[in-house]
Amino acid sequence: MRCPKCAQENPTGKIVCSRCGTRLRPGAGPAMVAVTPERFMAWLRADLVKLAVVLVIVTVMAVALGTLVR
């Protein structure tokens, strides 16, 4: 398959060009999906909750280890 950017001939089945890295097969990557602002905010809130949980766990573990070391 010939690269549309640099004209390098690549083996059949190759996904990216061996010379320049250009994608050779347009459907080979993840599909782009339009994300609404509401959906984005829902993902952001979920990620912030996960981050808060991890921070609480790390803080509790640090306090517990600090009291054990004394």
PDB file of C-alpha atoms in Angstrom:
ATOM      1  CA  MET A   1       0.000   0.000   0.000  1.00  0.00           C
ATOM      2  CA  ARG A   2       1.401   3.396  -0.983  1.00  0.00           C
ATOM      3  CA  CYS A   3       1.477   6.186   1.625  1.00  0.00           C
ATOM      4  CA  PRO A   4      -0.610   9.196   0.583  1.00  0.00           C
ATOM      5  CA  LYS A   5       1.812  11.607   2.286  1.00  0.00           C
ATOM      6  CA  CYS A   6       5.330  10.454   1.370  1.00  0.00           C
ATOM      7  CA  ALA A   7       4.619   7.857  -1.384  1.00  0.00           C
ATOM      8  CA  GLN A   8       6.529   5.133   0.503  1.00  0.00           C
ATOM      9  CA  GLU A   9       5.463   1.640  -0.552  1.00  0.00           C
ATOM     10  CA  ASN A  10       4.392  -0.316   2.543  1.00  0.00           C
ATOM     11  CA  PRO A  11       3.549  -4.005   2.979  1.00  0.00           C
ATOM     12  CA  THR A  12      -0.092  -5.036   2.736  1.00  0.00           C
ATOM     13  CA  GLY A  13      -1.859  -4.907   6.091  1.00  0.00           C
ATOM     14  CA  LYS A  14       0.323  -2.142   7.496  1.00  0.00           C
ATOM     15  CA  ILE A  15      -1.612   0.423   9.559  1.00  0.00           C
ATOM     16  CA  VAL A  16       0.916   3.274   9.561  1.00  0.00           C
ATOM     17  CA  CYS A  17       3.615   4.244   7.080  1.00  0.00           C
ATOM     18  CA  SER A  18       7.048   2.871   7.940  1.00  0.00           C
ATOM     19  CA  ARG A  19       8.722   6.108   6.802  1.00  0.00           C
ATOM     20  CA  CYS A  20       6.549   8.996   8.034  1.00  0.00           C
ATOM     21  CA  GLY A  21       4.001   7.367  10.388  1.00  0.00           C
ATOM     22  CA  THR A  22       0.912   8.533   8.484  1.00  0.00           C
ATOM     23  CA  ARG A  23      -2.190   6.373   9.020  1.00  0.00           C
ATOM     24  CA  LEU A  24      -2.703   4.226   5.941  1.00  0.00           C
ATOM     25  CA  ARG A  25      -6.143   2.796   6.694  1.00  0.00           C
ATOM     26  CA  PRO A  26      -8.716   5.441   7.632  1.00  0.00           C
ATOM     27  CA  GLY A  27     -10.939   3.076   9.652  1.00  0.00           C
ATOM     28  CA  ALA A  28      -8.092   1.583  11.692  1.00  0.00           C
ATOM     29  CA  GLY A  29      -8.270   3.928  14.682  1.00  0.00           C
ATOM     30  CA  PRO A  30     -10.840   4.598  17.365  1.00  0.00           C
ATOM     31  CA  ALA A  31     -13.960   6.287  16.094  1.00  0.00           C
ATOM     32  CA  MET A  32     -14.368   9.950  16.945  1.00  0.00           C
ATOM     33  CA  VAL A  33     -17.600  10.507  18.805  1.00  0.00           C
ATOM     34  CA  ALA A  34     -19.128  13.906  19.408  1.00  0.00           C
ATOM     35  CA  VAL A  35     -19.367  14.506  23.143  1.00  0.00           C
ATOM     36  CA  THR A  36     -21.985  16.845  24.488  1.00  0.00           C
ATOM     37  CA  PRO A  37     -21.010  19.284  27.245  1.00  0.00           C
ATOM     38  CA  GLU A  38     -23.357  17.476  29.637  1.00  0.00           C
ATOM     39  CA  ARG A  39     -21.684  14.119  28.948  1.00  0.00           C
ATOM     40  CA  PHE A  40     -18.241  15.678  29.342  1.00  0.00           C
ATOM     41  CA  MET A  41     -19.208  17.225  32.692  1.00  0.00           C
ATOM     42  CA  ALA A  42     -20.575  13.861  33.872  1.00  0.00           C
ATOM     43  CA  TRP A  43     -17.247  12.201  33.019  1.00  0.00           C
ATOM     44  CA  LEU A  44     -15.354  15.012  34.714  1.00  0.00           C
ATOM     45  CA  ARG A  45     -17.429  14.741  37.893  1.00  0.00           C
ATOM     46  CA  ALA A  46     -16.945  10.961  37.976  1.00  0.00           C
ATOM     47  CA  ASP A  47     -13.187  11.367  37.582  1.00  0.00           C
ATOM     48  CA  LEU A  48     -13.063  14.005  40.323  1.00  0.00           C
ATOM     49  CA  VAL A  49     -14.951  11.706  42.680  1.00  0.00           C
ATOM     50  CA  LYS A  50     -12.472   8.916  41.956  1.00  0.00           C
ATOM     51  CA  LEU A  51      -9.579  11.295  42.588  1.00  0.00           C
ATOM     52  CA  ALA A  52     -11.101  12.419  45.893  1.00  0.00           C
ATOM     53  CA  VAL A  53     -11.541   8.808  47.024  1.00  0.00           C
ATOM     54  CA  VAL A  54      -7.932   7.996  46.199  1.00  0.00           C
ATOM     55  CA  LEU A  55      -6.693  11.098  48.038  1.00  0.00           C
ATOM     56  CA  VAL A  56      -8.718  10.170  51.132  1.00  0.00           C
ATOM     57  CA  ILE A  57      -7.350   6.626  51.095  1.00  0.00           C
ATOM     58  CA  VAL A  58      -3.762   7.840  50.712  1.00  0.00           C
ATOM     59  CA  THR A  59      -4.212  10.380  53.518  1.00  0.00           C
ATOM     60  CA  VAL A  60      -5.692   7.790  55.875  1.00  0.00           C
ATOM     61  CA  MET A  61      -2.882   5.366  55.093  1.00  0.00           C
ATOM     62  CA  ALA A  62      -0.260   8.076  55.655  1.00  0.00           C
ATOM     63  CA  VAL A  63      -1.751   9.003  59.022  1.00  0.00           C
ATOM     64  CA  ALA A  64      -1.996   5.348  60.041  1.00  0.00           C
ATOM     65  CA  LEU A  65       1.617   4.660  59.076  1.00  0.00           C
ATOM     66  CA  GLY A  66       2.750   7.851  60.773  1.00  0.00           C
ATOM     67  CA  THR A  67       1.193   6.801  64.061  1.00  0.00           C
ATOM     68  CA  LEU A  68       2.691   3.320  63.808  1.00  0.00           C
ATOM     69  CA  VAL A  69       6.215   4.634  63.218  1.00  0.00           C
ATOM     70  CA  ARG A  70       6.224   6.808  66.366  1.00  0.00           C
TER      71      ARG A  70
END
